Short mmCIF file of C-alpha atoms in Angstrom, two decimals:
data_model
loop_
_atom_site.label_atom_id
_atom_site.label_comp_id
_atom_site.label_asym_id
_atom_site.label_seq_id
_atom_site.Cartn_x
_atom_site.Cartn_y
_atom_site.Cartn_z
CA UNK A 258 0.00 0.00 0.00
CA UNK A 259 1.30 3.55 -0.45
CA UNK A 260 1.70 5.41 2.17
CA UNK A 261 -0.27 8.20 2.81
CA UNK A 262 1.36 11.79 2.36
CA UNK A 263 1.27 14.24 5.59
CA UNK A 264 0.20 17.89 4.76
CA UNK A 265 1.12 20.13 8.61
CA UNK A 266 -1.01 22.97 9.09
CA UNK A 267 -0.79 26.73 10.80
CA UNK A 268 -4.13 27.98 12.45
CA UNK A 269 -4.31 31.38 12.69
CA UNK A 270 -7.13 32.99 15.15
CA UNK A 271 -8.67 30.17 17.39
CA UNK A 272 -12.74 31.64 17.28
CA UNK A 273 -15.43 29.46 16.19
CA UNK A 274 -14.67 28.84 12.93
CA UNK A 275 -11.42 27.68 13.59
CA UNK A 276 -12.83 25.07 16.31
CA UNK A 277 -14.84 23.98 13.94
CA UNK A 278 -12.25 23.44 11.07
CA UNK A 279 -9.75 22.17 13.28
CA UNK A 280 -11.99 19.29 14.61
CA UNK A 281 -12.76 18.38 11.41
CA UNK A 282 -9.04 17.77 10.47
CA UNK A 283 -8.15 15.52 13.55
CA UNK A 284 -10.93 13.59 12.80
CA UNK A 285 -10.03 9.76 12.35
CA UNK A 286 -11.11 8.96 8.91
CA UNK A 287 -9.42 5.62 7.58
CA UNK A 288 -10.12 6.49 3.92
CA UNK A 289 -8.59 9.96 4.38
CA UNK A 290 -6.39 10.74 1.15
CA UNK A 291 -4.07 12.69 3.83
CA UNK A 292 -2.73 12.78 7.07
CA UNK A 293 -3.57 16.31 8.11
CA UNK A 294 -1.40 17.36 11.32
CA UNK A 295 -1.96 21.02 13.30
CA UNK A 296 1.66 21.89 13.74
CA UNK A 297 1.16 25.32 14.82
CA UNK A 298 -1.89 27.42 16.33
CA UNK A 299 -1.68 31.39 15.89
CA UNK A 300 -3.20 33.31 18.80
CA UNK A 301 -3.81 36.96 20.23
CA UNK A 302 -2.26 35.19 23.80
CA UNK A 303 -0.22 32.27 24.05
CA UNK A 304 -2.73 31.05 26.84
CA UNK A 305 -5.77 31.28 24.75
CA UNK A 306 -3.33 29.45 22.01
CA UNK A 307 -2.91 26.60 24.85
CA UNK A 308 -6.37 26.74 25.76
CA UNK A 309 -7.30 26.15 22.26
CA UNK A 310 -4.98 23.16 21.65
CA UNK A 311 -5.99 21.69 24.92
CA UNK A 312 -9.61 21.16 24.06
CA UNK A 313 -9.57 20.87 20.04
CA UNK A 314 -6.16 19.02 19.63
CA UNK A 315 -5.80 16.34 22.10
CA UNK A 316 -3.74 13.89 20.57
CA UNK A 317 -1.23 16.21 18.89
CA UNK A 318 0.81 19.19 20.71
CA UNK A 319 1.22 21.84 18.16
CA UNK A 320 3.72 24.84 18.92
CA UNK A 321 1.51 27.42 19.86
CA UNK A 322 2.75 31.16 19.09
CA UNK A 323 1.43 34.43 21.04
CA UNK A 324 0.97 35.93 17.10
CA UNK A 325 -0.47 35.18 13.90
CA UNK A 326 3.02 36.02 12.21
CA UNK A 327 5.11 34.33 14.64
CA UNK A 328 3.08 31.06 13.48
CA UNK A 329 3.27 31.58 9.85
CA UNK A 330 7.18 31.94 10.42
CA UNK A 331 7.13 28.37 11.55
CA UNK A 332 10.03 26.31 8.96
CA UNK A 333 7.82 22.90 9.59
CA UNK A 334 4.28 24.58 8.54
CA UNK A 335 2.78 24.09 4.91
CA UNK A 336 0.02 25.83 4.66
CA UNK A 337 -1.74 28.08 6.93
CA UNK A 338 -5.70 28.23 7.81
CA UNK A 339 -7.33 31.66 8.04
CA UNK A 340 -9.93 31.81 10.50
CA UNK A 341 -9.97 35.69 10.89
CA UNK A 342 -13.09 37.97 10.79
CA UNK A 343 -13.20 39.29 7.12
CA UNK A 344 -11.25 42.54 8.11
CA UNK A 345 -7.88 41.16 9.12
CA UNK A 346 -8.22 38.52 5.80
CA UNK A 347 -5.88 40.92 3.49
CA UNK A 348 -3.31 41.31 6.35
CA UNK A 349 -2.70 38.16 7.45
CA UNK A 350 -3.00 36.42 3.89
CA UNK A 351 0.34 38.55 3.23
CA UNK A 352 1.93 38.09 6.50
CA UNK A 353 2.03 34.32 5.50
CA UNK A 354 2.61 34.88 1.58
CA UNK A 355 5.39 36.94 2.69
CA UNK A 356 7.15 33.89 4.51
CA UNK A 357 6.49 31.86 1.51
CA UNK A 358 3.51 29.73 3.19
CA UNK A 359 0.89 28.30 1.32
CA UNK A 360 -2.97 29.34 2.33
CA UNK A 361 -6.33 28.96 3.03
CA UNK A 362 -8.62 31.51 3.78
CA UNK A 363 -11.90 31.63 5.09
CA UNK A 364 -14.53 33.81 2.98
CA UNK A 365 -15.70 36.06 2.75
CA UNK A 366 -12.09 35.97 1.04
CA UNK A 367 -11.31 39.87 1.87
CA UNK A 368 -13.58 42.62 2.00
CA UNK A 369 -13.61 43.96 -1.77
CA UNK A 370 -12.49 42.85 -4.75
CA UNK A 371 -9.56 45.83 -5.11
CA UNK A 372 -7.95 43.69 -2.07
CA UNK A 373 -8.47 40.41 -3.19
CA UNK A 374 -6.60 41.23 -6.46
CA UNK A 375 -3.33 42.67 -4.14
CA UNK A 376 -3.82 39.18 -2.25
CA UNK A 377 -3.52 37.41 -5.58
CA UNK A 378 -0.72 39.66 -6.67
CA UNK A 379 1.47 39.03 -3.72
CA UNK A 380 0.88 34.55 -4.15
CA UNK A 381 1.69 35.05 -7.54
CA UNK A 382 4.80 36.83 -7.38
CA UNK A 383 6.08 34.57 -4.58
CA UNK A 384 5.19 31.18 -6.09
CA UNK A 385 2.41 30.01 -3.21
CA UNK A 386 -0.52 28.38 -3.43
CA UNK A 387 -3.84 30.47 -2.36
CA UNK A 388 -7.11 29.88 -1.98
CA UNK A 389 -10.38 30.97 -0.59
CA UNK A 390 -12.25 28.21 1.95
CA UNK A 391 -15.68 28.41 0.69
CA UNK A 392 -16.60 24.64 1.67
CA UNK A 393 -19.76 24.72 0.13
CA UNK A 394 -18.74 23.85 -3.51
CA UNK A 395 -16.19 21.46 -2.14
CA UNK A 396 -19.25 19.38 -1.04
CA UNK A 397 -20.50 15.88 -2.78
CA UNK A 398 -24.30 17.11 -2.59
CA UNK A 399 -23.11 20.01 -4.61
CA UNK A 400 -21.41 18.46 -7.14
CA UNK A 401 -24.10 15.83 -7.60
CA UNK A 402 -26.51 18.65 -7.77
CA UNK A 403 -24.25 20.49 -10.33
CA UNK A 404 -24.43 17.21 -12.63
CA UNK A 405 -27.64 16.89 -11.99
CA UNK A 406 -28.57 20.47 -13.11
CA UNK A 407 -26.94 20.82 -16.34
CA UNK A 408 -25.49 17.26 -17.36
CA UNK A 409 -28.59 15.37 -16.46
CA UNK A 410 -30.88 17.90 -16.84
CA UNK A 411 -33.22 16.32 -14.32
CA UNK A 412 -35.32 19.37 -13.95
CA UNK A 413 -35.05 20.46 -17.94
CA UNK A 414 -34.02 24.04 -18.49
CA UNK A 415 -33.71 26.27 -15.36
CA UNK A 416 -35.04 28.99 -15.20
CA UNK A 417 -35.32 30.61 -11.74
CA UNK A 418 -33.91 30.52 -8.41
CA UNK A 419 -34.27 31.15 -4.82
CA UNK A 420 -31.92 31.20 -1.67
CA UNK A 421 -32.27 32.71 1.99
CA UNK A 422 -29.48 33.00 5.00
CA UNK A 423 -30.78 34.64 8.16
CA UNK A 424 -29.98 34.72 11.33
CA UNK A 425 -31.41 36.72 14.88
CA UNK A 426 -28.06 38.41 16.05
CA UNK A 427 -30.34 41.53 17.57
CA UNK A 428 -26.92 43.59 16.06
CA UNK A 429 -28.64 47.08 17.79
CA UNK A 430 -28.25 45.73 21.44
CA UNK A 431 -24.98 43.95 20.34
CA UNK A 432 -21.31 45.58 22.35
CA UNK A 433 -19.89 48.33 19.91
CA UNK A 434 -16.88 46.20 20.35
CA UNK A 435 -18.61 43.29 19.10
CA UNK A 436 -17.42 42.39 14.98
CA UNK A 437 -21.11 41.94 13.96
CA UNK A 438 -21.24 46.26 14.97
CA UNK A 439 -17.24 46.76 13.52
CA UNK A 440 -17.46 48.03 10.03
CA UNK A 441 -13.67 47.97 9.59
CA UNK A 442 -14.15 44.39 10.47
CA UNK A 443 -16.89 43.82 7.35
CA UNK A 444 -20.17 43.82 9.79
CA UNK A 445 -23.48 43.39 7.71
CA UNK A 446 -24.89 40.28 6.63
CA UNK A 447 -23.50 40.35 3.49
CA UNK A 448 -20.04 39.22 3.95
CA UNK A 449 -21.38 36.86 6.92
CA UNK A 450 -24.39 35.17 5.36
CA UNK A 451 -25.47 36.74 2.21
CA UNK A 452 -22.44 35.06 0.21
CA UNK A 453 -23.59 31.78 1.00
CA UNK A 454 -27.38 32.39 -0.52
CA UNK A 455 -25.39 34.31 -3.47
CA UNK A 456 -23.20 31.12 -4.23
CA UNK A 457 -26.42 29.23 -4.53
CA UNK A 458 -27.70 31.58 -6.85
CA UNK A 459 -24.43 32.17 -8.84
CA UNK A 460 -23.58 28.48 -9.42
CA UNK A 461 -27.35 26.83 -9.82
CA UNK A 462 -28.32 29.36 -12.58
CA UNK A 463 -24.63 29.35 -14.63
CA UNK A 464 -23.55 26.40 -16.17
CA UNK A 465 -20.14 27.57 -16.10
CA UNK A 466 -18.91 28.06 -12.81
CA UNK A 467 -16.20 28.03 -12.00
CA UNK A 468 -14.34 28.88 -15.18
CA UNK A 469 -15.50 31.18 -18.11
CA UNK A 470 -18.29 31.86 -15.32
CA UNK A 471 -21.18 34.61 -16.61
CA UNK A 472 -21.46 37.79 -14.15
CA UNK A 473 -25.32 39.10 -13.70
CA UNK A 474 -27.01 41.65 -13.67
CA UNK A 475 -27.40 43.15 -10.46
CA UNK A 476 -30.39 44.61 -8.70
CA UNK A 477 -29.87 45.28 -4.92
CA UNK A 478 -31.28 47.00 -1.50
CA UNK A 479 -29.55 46.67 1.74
CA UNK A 480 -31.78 48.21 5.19
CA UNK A 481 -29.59 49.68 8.33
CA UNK A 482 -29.64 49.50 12.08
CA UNK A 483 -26.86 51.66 14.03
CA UNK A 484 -25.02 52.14 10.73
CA UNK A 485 -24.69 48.44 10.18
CA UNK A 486 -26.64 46.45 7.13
CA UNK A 487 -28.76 44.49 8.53
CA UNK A 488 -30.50 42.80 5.56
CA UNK A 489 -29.95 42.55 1.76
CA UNK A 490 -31.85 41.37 -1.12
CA UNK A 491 -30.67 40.67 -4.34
CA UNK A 492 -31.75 40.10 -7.69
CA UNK A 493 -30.23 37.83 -10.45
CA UNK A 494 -30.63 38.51 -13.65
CA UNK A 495 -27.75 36.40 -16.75
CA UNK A 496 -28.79 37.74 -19.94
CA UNK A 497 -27.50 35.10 -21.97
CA UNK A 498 -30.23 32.81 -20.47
CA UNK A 499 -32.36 34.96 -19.05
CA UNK A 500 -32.49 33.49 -15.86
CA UNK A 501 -33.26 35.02 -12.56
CA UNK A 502 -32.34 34.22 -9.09
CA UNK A 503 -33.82 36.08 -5.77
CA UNK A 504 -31.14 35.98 -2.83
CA UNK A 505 -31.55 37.63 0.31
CA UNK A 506 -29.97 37.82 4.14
CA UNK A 507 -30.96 39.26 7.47
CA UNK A 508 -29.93 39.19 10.67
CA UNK A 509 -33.37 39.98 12.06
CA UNK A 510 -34.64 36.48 12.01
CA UNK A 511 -33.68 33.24 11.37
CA UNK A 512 -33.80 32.35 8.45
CA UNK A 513 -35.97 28.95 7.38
CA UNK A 514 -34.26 26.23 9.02
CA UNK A 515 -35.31 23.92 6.20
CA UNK A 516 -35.21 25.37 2.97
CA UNK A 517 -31.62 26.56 1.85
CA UNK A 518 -32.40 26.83 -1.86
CA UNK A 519 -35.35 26.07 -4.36
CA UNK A 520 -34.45 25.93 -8.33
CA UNK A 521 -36.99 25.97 -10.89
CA UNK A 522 -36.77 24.47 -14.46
CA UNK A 523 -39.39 23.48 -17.35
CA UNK A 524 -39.27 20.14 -16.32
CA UNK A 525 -39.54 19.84 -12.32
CA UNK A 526 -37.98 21.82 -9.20
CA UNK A 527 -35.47 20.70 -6.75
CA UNK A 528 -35.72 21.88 -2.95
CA UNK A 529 -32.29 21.81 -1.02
CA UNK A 530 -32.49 20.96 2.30
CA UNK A 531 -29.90 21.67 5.73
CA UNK A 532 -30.38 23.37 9.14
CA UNK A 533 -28.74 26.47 7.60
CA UNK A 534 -27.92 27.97 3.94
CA UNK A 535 -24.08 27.12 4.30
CA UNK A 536 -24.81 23.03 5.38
CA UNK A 537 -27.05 21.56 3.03
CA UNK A 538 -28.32 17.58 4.07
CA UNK A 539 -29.71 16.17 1.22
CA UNK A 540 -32.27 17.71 -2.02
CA UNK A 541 -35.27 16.74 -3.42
CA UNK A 542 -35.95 16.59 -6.88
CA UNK A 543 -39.85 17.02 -7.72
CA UNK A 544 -41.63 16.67 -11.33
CA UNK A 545 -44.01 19.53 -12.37
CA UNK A 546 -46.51 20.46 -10.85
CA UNK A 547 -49.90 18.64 -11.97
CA UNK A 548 -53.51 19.94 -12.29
CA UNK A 549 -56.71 17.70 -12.30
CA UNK A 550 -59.96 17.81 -13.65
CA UNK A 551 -61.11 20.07 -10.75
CA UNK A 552 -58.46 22.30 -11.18
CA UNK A 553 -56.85 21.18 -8.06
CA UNK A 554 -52.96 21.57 -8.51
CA UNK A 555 -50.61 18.47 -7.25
CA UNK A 556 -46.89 18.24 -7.09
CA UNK A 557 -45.85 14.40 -7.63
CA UNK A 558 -43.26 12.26 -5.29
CA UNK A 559 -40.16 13.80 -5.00
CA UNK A 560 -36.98 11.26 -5.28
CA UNK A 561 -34.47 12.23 -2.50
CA UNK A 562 -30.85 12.28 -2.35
CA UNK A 563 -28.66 12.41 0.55
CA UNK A 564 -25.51 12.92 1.72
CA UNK A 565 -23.74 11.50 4.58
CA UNK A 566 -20.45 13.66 5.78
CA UNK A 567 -17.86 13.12 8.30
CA UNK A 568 -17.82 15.72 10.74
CA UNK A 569 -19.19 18.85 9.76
CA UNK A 570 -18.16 18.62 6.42
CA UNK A 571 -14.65 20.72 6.47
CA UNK A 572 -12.91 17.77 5.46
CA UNK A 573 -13.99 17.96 1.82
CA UNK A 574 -11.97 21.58 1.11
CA UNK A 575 -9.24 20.68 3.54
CA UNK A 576 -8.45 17.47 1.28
CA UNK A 577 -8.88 19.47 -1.77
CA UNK A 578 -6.30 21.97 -0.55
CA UNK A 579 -3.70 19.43 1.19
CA UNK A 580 -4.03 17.38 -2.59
CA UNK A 581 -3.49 21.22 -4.33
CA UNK A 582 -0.36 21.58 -2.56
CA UNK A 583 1.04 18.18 -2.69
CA UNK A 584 0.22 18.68 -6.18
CA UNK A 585 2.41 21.32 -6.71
CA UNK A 586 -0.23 23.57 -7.85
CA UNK A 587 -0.83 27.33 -7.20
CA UNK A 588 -4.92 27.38 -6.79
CA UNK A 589 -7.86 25.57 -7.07
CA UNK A 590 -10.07 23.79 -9.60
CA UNK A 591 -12.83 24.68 -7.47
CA UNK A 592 -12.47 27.96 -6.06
CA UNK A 593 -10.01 29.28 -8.61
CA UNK A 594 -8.58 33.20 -8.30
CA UNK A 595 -10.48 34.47 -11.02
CA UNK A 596 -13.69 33.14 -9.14
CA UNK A 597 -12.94 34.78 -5.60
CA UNK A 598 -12.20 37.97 -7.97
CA UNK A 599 -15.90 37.83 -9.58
CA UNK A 600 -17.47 36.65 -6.39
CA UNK A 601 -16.41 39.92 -4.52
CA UNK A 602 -16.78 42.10 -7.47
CA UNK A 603 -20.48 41.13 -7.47
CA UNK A 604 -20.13 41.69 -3.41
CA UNK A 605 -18.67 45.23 -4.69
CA UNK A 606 -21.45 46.40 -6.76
CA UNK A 607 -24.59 44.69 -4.13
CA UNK A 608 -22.87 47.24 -1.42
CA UNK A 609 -22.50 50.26 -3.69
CA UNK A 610 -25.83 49.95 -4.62
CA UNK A 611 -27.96 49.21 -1.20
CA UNK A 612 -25.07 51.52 0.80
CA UNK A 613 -22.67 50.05 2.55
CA UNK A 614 -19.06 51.10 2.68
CA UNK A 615 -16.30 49.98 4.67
CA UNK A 616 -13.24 52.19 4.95
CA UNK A 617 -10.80 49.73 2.78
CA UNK A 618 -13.44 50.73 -0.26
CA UNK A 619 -11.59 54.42 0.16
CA UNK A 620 -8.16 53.23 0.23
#
């Protein structure tokens, strides 16, 4: 048997996000295509560092550094995690460019496109490999629903779609100091949520994705509480196909904690389904609706399709990215730069037209 190649990782920022990755990676998974090791955790305090280690990394003992810098200097690290709020993204992507270390960062990738581009810049130039976490389109049930979509054609031609994130963060009553209020951190749902419902919309209604991808048309409104966008709604509009998606986020109310997306085509709909918009369970794919002789309309049996995942289903990019590197390549099949580029582009032009503006937009 071969043996199985070792990929040693850098987490930078231990917050929820990071727990959450991190526990994923240690996970024992005997089919795992690498051995994933945390060889060095990143932290404001060396104490919170330990802390973090302690609880999420029991059977290893990374080196844990009082500094996101210090960890990305670390000789035995190949690639570093970014678990930073969206803010610090830009910074710390080329602190560990700089010392030639690989990355991946957590989305929203940084907070407009203008930055992502310098982000891009700097990887190129030094020869690393960059990428932007956005573990949703590393998942099975997404590719299966990809194939589905426009190789299959299960649903015939689509024409419309619909996706939702919201959550009841109460961001008025919120600390100042908190990140949700921090516009120089990215607050507003946006950047949070809303890029989850826009990848739904922006992958189910272009064939595309991720290369030679089609950018909408745009139609936006965003709605403020204590200077801070509290909900956005979008609308989609390719003009090549004509089809429309309607995406929207809030943080006034959670959103439906069943529906994540609905897509409509001549032939039958499919309704994805997960307790939020960013971890989808399993779809359903429905024929047309039917109407009888007394005008009563039916929808037939739906055939479901789920999807089993280890953990909470980090493992998927994490693989992707170890196998990237190992690979010798500089970014992703999935994600690829050009895609991050577009994605916050479209970000760029939703927040100049429904109003928000962080200071990096001036710079």
């Amino acid at each position: 048997m071969l043996e199985v190649p070792t990929i040693r990782w850098a987490i930078i920022a231990t917050g929820l996000i990071s727990f959450w990755f991190v526990e994923d990676l240690v996970l024992s998974r005997p089919d795992a295509p690498v051995n994933h090791v945390i060889q060095a955790i990143g932290s404001s305090s060396k104490e919170k560092g330990e802390a973090f280690a302690a609880k999420h990394c029991p059977n290893s003992k990374p080196k844990i550094y009082d500094s996101y810098e210090a960890a990305c200097k670390d000789p035995e690290v190949d690639v570093v995690y970014i678990g930073t709020p969206h803010g610090f993204h830009k910074k710390n992507c080329l602190e560990a460019i700089a010392h030639g270390k690989n990355v991946l960062c957590e989305k929203a990738f940084t907070l407009n496109a203008r930055e992502a581009r310098e982000v891009f810049a700097a990887a190129k130039e030094k020869g690393v490999y960059i990428a932007e976490a956005m573990w949703l389109r590393h998942r099975p049930l997404f590719k299966q629903l990809m194939k589905l979509l426009y190789e299959d054609k299960i649903i015939g031609d689509v024409f419309r779609m619909w996706s939702d994130f919201g959550r009841e963060w109460d961001v008025p009553n919120l600390p100042a100091t908190s990140r949700y209020r921090d516009l120089a951190l990215g607050a507003g749902t946006l950047l949070d949520l809303g890029i989850y419902s826009l990848t739904w919309g922006i992958t189910t209604l272009d064939p595309k994705i991720p290369k030679n991808s089609e950018t909408p048309k745009i139609l936006a409104a965003q709605t403020f509480e204590v200077g801070i966008e509290v909900a956005t709604s979008i609308i989609l509009q390719y003009g090549s196909s004509g089809r429309q998606g309607v995406i929207t986020s809030t943080t006034k109310v959670d959103g439906n904690p069943d529906m994540v997306a609905r897509i409509e085509g001549t032939a039958g709909t499919i309704e994805v389904v997960g307790p939020t918009t960013s971890d989808p369970k399993y779809f359903v794919v429905y024929p047309k609706f039917s109407t009888d002789a007394a005008g009563n309309t039916k929808r037939g049996e739906g055939k479901r399709y789920d999807f089993e995942v280890p953990g909470r289903g980090y493992t998927y990019e994490a693989d992707a990215t170890a196998l990237d590197i190992l690979a010798g390549k500089k970014e992703s099949d999935v994600m690829p730069w050009s895609e991050s580029i577009r994605v916050m582009e479209i970000m760029d032009e939703i927040r100049r037209q429904g109003g928000t503006v962080y200071k990096a937009d001036k710079e």
